[in-house]
XYZ file of C-alpha atoms in Angstrom:
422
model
C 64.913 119.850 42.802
C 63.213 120.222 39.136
C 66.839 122.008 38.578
C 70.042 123.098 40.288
C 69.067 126.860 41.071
C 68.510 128.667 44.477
C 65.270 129.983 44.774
C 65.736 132.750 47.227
C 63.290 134.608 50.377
C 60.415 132.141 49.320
C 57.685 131.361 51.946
C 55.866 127.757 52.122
C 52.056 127.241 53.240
C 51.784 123.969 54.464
C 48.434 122.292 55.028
C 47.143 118.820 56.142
C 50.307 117.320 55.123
C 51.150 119.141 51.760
C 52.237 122.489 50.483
C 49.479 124.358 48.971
C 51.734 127.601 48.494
C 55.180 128.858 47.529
C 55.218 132.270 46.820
C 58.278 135.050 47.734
C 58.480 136.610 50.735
C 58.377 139.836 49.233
C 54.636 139.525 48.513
C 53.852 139.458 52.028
C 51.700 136.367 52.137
C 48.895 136.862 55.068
C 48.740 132.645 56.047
C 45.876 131.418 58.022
C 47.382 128.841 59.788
C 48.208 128.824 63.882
C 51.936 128.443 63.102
C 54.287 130.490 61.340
C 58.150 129.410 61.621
C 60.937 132.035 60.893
C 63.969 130.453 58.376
C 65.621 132.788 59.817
C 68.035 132.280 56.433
C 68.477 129.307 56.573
C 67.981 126.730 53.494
C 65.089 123.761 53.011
C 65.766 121.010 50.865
C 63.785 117.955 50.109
C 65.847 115.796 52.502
C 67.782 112.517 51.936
C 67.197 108.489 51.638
C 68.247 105.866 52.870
C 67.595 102.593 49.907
C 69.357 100.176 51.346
C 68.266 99.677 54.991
C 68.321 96.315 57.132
C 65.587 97.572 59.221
C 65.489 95.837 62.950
C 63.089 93.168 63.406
C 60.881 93.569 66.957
C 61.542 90.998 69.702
C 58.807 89.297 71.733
C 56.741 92.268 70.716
C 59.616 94.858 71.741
C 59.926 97.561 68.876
C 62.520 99.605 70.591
C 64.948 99.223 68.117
C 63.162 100.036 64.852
C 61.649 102.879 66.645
C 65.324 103.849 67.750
C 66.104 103.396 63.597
C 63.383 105.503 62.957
C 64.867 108.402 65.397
C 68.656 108.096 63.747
C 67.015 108.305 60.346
C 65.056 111.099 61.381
C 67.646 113.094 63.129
C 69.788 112.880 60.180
C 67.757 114.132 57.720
C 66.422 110.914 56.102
C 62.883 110.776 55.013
C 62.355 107.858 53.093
C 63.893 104.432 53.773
C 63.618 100.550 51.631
C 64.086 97.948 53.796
C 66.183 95.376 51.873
C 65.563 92.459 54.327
C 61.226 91.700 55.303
C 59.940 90.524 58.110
C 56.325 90.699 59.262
C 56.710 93.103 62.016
C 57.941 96.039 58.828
C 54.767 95.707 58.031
C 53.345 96.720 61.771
C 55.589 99.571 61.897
C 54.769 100.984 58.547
C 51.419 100.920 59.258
C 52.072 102.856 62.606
C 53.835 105.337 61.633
C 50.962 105.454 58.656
C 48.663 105.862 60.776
C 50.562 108.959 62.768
C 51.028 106.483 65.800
C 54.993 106.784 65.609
C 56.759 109.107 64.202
C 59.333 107.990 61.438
C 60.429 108.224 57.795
C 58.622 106.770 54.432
C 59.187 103.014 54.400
C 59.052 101.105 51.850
C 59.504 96.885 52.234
C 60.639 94.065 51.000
C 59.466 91.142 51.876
C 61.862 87.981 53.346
C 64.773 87.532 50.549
C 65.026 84.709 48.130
C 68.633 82.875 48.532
C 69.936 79.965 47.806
C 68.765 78.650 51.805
C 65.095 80.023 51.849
C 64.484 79.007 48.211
C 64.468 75.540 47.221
C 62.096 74.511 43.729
C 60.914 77.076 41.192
C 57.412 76.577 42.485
C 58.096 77.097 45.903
C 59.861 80.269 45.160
C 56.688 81.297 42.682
C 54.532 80.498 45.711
C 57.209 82.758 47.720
C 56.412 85.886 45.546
C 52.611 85.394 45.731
C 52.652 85.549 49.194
C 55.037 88.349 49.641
C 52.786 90.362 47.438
C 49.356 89.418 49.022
C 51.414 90.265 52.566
C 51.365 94.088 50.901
C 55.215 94.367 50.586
C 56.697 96.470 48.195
C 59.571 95.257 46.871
C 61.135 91.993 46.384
C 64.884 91.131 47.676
C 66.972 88.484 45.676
C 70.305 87.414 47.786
C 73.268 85.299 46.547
C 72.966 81.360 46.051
C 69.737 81.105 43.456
C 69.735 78.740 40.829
C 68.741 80.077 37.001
C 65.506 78.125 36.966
C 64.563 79.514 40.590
C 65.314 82.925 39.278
C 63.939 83.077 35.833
C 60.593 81.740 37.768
C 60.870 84.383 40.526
C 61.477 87.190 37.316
C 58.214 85.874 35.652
C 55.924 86.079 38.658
C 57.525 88.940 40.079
C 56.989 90.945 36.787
C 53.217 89.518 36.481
C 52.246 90.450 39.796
C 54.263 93.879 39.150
C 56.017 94.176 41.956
C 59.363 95.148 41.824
C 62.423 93.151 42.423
C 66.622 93.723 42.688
C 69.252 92.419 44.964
C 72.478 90.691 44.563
C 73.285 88.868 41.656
C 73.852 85.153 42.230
C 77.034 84.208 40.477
C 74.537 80.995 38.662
C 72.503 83.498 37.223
C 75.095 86.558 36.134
C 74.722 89.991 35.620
C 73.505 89.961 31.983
C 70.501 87.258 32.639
C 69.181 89.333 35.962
C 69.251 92.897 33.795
C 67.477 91.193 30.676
C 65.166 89.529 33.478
C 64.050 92.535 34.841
C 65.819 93.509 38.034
C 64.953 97.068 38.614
C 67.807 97.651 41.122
C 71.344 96.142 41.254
C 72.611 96.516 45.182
C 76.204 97.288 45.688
C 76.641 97.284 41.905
C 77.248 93.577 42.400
C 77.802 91.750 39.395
C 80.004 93.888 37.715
C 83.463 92.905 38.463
C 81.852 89.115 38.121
C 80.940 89.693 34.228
C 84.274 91.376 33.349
C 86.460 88.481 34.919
C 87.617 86.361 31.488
C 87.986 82.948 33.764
C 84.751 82.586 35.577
C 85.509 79.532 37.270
C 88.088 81.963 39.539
C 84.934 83.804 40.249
C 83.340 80.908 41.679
C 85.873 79.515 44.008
C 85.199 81.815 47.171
C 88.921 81.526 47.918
C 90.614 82.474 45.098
C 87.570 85.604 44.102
C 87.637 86.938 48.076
C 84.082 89.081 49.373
C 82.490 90.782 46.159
C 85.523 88.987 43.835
C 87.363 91.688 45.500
C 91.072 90.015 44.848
C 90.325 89.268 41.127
C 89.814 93.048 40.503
C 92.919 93.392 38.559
C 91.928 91.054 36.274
C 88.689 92.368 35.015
C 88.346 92.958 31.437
C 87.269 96.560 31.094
C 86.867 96.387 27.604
C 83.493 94.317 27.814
C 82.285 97.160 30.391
C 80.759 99.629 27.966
C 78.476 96.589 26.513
C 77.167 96.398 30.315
C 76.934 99.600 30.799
C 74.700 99.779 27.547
C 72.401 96.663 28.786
C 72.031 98.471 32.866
C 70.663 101.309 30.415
C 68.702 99.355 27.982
C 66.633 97.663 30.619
C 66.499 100.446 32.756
C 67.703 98.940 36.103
C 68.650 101.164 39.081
C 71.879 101.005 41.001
C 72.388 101.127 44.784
C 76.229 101.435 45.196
C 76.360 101.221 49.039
C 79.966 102.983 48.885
C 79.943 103.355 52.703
C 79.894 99.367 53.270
C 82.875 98.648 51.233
C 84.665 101.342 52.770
C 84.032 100.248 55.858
C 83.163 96.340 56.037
C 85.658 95.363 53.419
C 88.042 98.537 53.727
C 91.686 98.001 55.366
C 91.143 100.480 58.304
C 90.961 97.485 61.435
C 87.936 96.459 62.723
C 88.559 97.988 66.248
C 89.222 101.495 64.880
C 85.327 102.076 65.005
C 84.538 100.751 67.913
C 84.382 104.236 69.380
C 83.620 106.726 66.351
C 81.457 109.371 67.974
C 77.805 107.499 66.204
C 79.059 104.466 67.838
C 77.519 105.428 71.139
C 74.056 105.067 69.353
C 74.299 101.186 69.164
C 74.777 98.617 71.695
C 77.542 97.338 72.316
C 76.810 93.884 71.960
C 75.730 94.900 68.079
C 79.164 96.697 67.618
C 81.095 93.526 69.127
C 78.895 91.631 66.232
C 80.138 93.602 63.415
C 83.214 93.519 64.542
C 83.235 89.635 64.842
C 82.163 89.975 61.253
C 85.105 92.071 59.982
C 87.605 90.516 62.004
C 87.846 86.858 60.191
C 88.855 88.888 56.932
C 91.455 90.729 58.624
C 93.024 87.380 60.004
C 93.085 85.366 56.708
C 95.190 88.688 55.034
C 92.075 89.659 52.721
C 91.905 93.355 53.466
C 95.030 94.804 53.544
C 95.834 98.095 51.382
C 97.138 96.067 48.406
C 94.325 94.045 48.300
C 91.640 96.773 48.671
C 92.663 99.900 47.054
C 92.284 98.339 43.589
C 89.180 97.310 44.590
C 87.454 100.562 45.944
C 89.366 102.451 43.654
C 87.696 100.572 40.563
C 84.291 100.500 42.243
C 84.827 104.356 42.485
C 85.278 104.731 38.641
C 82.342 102.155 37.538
C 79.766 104.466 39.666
C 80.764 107.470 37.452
C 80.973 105.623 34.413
C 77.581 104.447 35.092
C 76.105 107.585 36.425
C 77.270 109.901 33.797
C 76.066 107.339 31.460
C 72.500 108.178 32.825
C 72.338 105.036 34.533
C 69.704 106.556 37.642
C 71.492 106.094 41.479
C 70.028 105.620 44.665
C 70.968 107.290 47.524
C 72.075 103.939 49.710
C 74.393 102.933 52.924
C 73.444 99.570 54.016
C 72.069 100.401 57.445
C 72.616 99.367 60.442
C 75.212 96.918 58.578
C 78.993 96.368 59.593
C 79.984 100.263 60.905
C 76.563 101.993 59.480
C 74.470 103.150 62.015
C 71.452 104.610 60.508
C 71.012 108.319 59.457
C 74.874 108.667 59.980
C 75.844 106.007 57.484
C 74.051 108.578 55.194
C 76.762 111.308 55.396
C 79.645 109.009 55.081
C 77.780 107.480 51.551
C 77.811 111.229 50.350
C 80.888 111.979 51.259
C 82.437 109.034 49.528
C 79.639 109.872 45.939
C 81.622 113.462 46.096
C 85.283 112.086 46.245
C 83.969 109.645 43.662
C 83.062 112.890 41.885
C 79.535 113.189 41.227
C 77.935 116.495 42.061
C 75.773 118.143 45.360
C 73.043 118.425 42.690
C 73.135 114.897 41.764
C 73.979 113.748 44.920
C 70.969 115.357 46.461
C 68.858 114.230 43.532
C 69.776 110.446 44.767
C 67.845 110.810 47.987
C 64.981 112.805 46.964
C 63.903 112.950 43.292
C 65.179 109.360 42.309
C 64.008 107.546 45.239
C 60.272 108.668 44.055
C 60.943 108.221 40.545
C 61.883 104.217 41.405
C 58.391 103.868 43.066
C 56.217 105.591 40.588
C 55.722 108.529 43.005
C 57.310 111.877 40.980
C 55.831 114.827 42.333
C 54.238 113.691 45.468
C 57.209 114.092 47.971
C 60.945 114.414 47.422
C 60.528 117.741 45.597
C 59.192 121.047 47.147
C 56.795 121.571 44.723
C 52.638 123.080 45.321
C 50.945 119.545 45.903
C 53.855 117.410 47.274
C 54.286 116.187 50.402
C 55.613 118.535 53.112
C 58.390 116.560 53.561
C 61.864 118.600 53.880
C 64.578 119.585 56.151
C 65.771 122.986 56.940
C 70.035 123.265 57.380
C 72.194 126.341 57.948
C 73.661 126.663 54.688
C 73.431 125.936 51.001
C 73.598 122.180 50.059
C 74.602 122.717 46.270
C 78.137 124.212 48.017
C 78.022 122.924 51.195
C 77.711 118.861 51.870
C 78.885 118.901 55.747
C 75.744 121.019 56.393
C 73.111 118.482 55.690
C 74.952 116.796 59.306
C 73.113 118.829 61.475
C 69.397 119.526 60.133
C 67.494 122.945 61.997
C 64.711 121.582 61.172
C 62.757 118.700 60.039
C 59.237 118.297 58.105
C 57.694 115.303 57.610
C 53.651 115.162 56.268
C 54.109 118.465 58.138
C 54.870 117.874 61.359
C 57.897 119.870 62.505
C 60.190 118.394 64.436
C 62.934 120.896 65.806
C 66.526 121.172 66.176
C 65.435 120.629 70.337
C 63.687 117.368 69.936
C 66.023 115.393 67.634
C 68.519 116.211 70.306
C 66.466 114.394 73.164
C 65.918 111.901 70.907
C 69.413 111.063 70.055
C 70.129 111.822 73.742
C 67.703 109.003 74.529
C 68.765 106.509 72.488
C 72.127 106.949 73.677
C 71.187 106.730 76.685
C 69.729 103.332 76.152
C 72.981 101.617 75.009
C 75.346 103.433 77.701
C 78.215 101.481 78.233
């Protein structure tokens, strides 16, 4: 992933956890190891992200379901998640599958988010931070509904503590004041469409602006866009564009239409009835119907190339499990909707590997098969840079070396469906 070439019959030496050796097949290397593993042709990558996850929370103790997310994340390909929304028990199952207790992907957390209901005085949302910090999350996530004092006093603490923090951009705060404030990711690109609507008082009556000031699309100035554009760049934010959720939360295909998609049968049903309960008010009031919603994807389309061939750096996100994403699966759809958007397999595969370390500080220790990373990559039938579909069904999977095998992802996906059989 340092560039976009093949590097053909190479062998990898992988030991406690890391690659010590890359060298071509055609030197014959004479490995010491008790395992040796035939590509048999096939291509290894560094595998995919997922930087946007709602990770389950345990119930009473029961951690079937974020082990289940674990599984669909695995499965899929997906080696390194962010949880977007804390909770305490995160922090129990990182440090499982830490300490090689469970298996799963790279987590990194947030803690609890700041909103306008679990914030309520600058100083209590100062305390917040400190606590979320000392707790040993990661990341800090900022929802809708925060007042500019709150904020600016989250910003301050968050940056002397240095721990990062992004979100949403609440609408009393703006997109300008959280890049110059030091938000080092934007999720869902959210803000955009806000600063470019001339009348902002439209933007703040929910009924008139619709979900993500969807039905005021058509009246966004795009000639203030480049000076944005020039600001995400300035202060070096990050964007998570979470194409798959607007697709499929606020797109016009009906609510019912994925009850049964075939990675349906990996959820329960009562958590598919819930997103659809969540889709279905919109759908009653007339908000997403074609008129209404073409505009809207098909601008939020064109502002993640804009921004990305800018040089503005993406994540690799889906919002999962959200409205219609089950995890790992969610994935595919989000690259599938990055290439009709236009942005290329290299790039794209850059966004789930390369960038997700670069946000955390991490370059060269795993999403990159390089001597000293991680052994962290998948293995898939055919070439990624040509072929998107193929990263669907990994071979193979590495993760700090352990294999896991086309066999066992299968029982595990055959398990978990199992569990929600309906």
């Amino acid at each position: 992933m340092e560039n976009d070439q093949i590097q053909l019959n190479q062998s990898i030496e992988v030991e406690n956890g890391k690659i010590i050796q890359i060298m071509p097949m055609s030197q014959s290397p004479k490995f010491k190891g008790n395992r040796v593993i035939d590509g048999g042709g096939f291509y290894i990558y560094p595998g995919l992200a997922e930087f946007h996850s709602h990770i389950p929370v345990s119930q009473n103790g029961n951690t079937e379901l974020q082990e289940e997310a674990m599984w669909l994340y695995l499965a899929n390909g997906v080696l390194r998640v962010r949880g977007m929304i804390g909770h305490a028990s995160h922090l129990q199952l990182k440090a499982r599958i830490d300490a090689g207790e469970l298996d799963g992907p790279r987590l990194f957390l947030s803690g609890p988010s700041f909103s306008g209901s679990s914030v309520s005085s600058p100083e209590q949302a100062v305390q917040m931070v400190r606590d979320e910090k000392a707790a040993g999350y990661d990341h800090l996530k900022l929802h809708p509904g925060l007042e500019m004092d709150e904020f600016l006093a989250i910003a301050k603490t968050a940056k002397e503590l240095g721990i990062p923090f992004g979100g949403h951009v609440s609408l009393a705060v703006g997109l300008k004041a959280s890049l110059e404030n030091g938000y080092k990711s934007v999720e869902h690109m959210d803000g955009y469409v806000e600063a470019l609507i001339p009348d902002y008082s439209k933007v703040l009556d929910q009924a008139v602006a619709g979900p993500f000031t969807m039905l005021l699309v058509k009246e966004a100035d795009r000639s203030r866009l480049p000076e944005l554009v020039d600001l995400t760049l300035k202060t070096g934010a990050w964007m998570a564009p979470t194409l798959t959720l607007f697709d499929r939360y606020f797109g016009y295909k009906p609510a019912e239409e994925y009850r049964n998609i075939p990675e349906m049968k990996y959820m329960s049903a009562a958590q598919v009835q819930s997103w659809i309960n969540a889709k279905t008010p919109y759908e009653e009031r007339g908000v997403l119907t074609k008129e209404n919603v073409q505009p809207y994807l098909d601008f939020r389309n064109e502002l993640f190339m804009i921004l990305h061939e800018a040089g503005v750096p993406i994540l690799m996100t889906s919002d999962s499990p959200q409205v219609f994403n089950v995890p790992g699966f969610s994935i595919h759809h989000e690259i599938e909707l990055m290439s009709e958007a236009g942005m290329s397999n290299y790039e794209i595969l850059k966004t789930g590997s390369v960038n997700p370390a670069k946000y955390f500080g991490k370059e060269g220790q795993w999403g990159i098969i390089k001597v000293g990373a991680s052994a962290d990559f998948v293995l898939v039938k055919n070439n990624p840079l040509k072929d998107l579909t193929t990263l669907k069904e990994p071979f193979m999977v590495v993760m700090k070396g352990k294999v896991y095998d086309q066999k066992e992802l299968k029982m595990q996906l055959e398990k978990i469906e199992q569990n929600h059989k309906r």
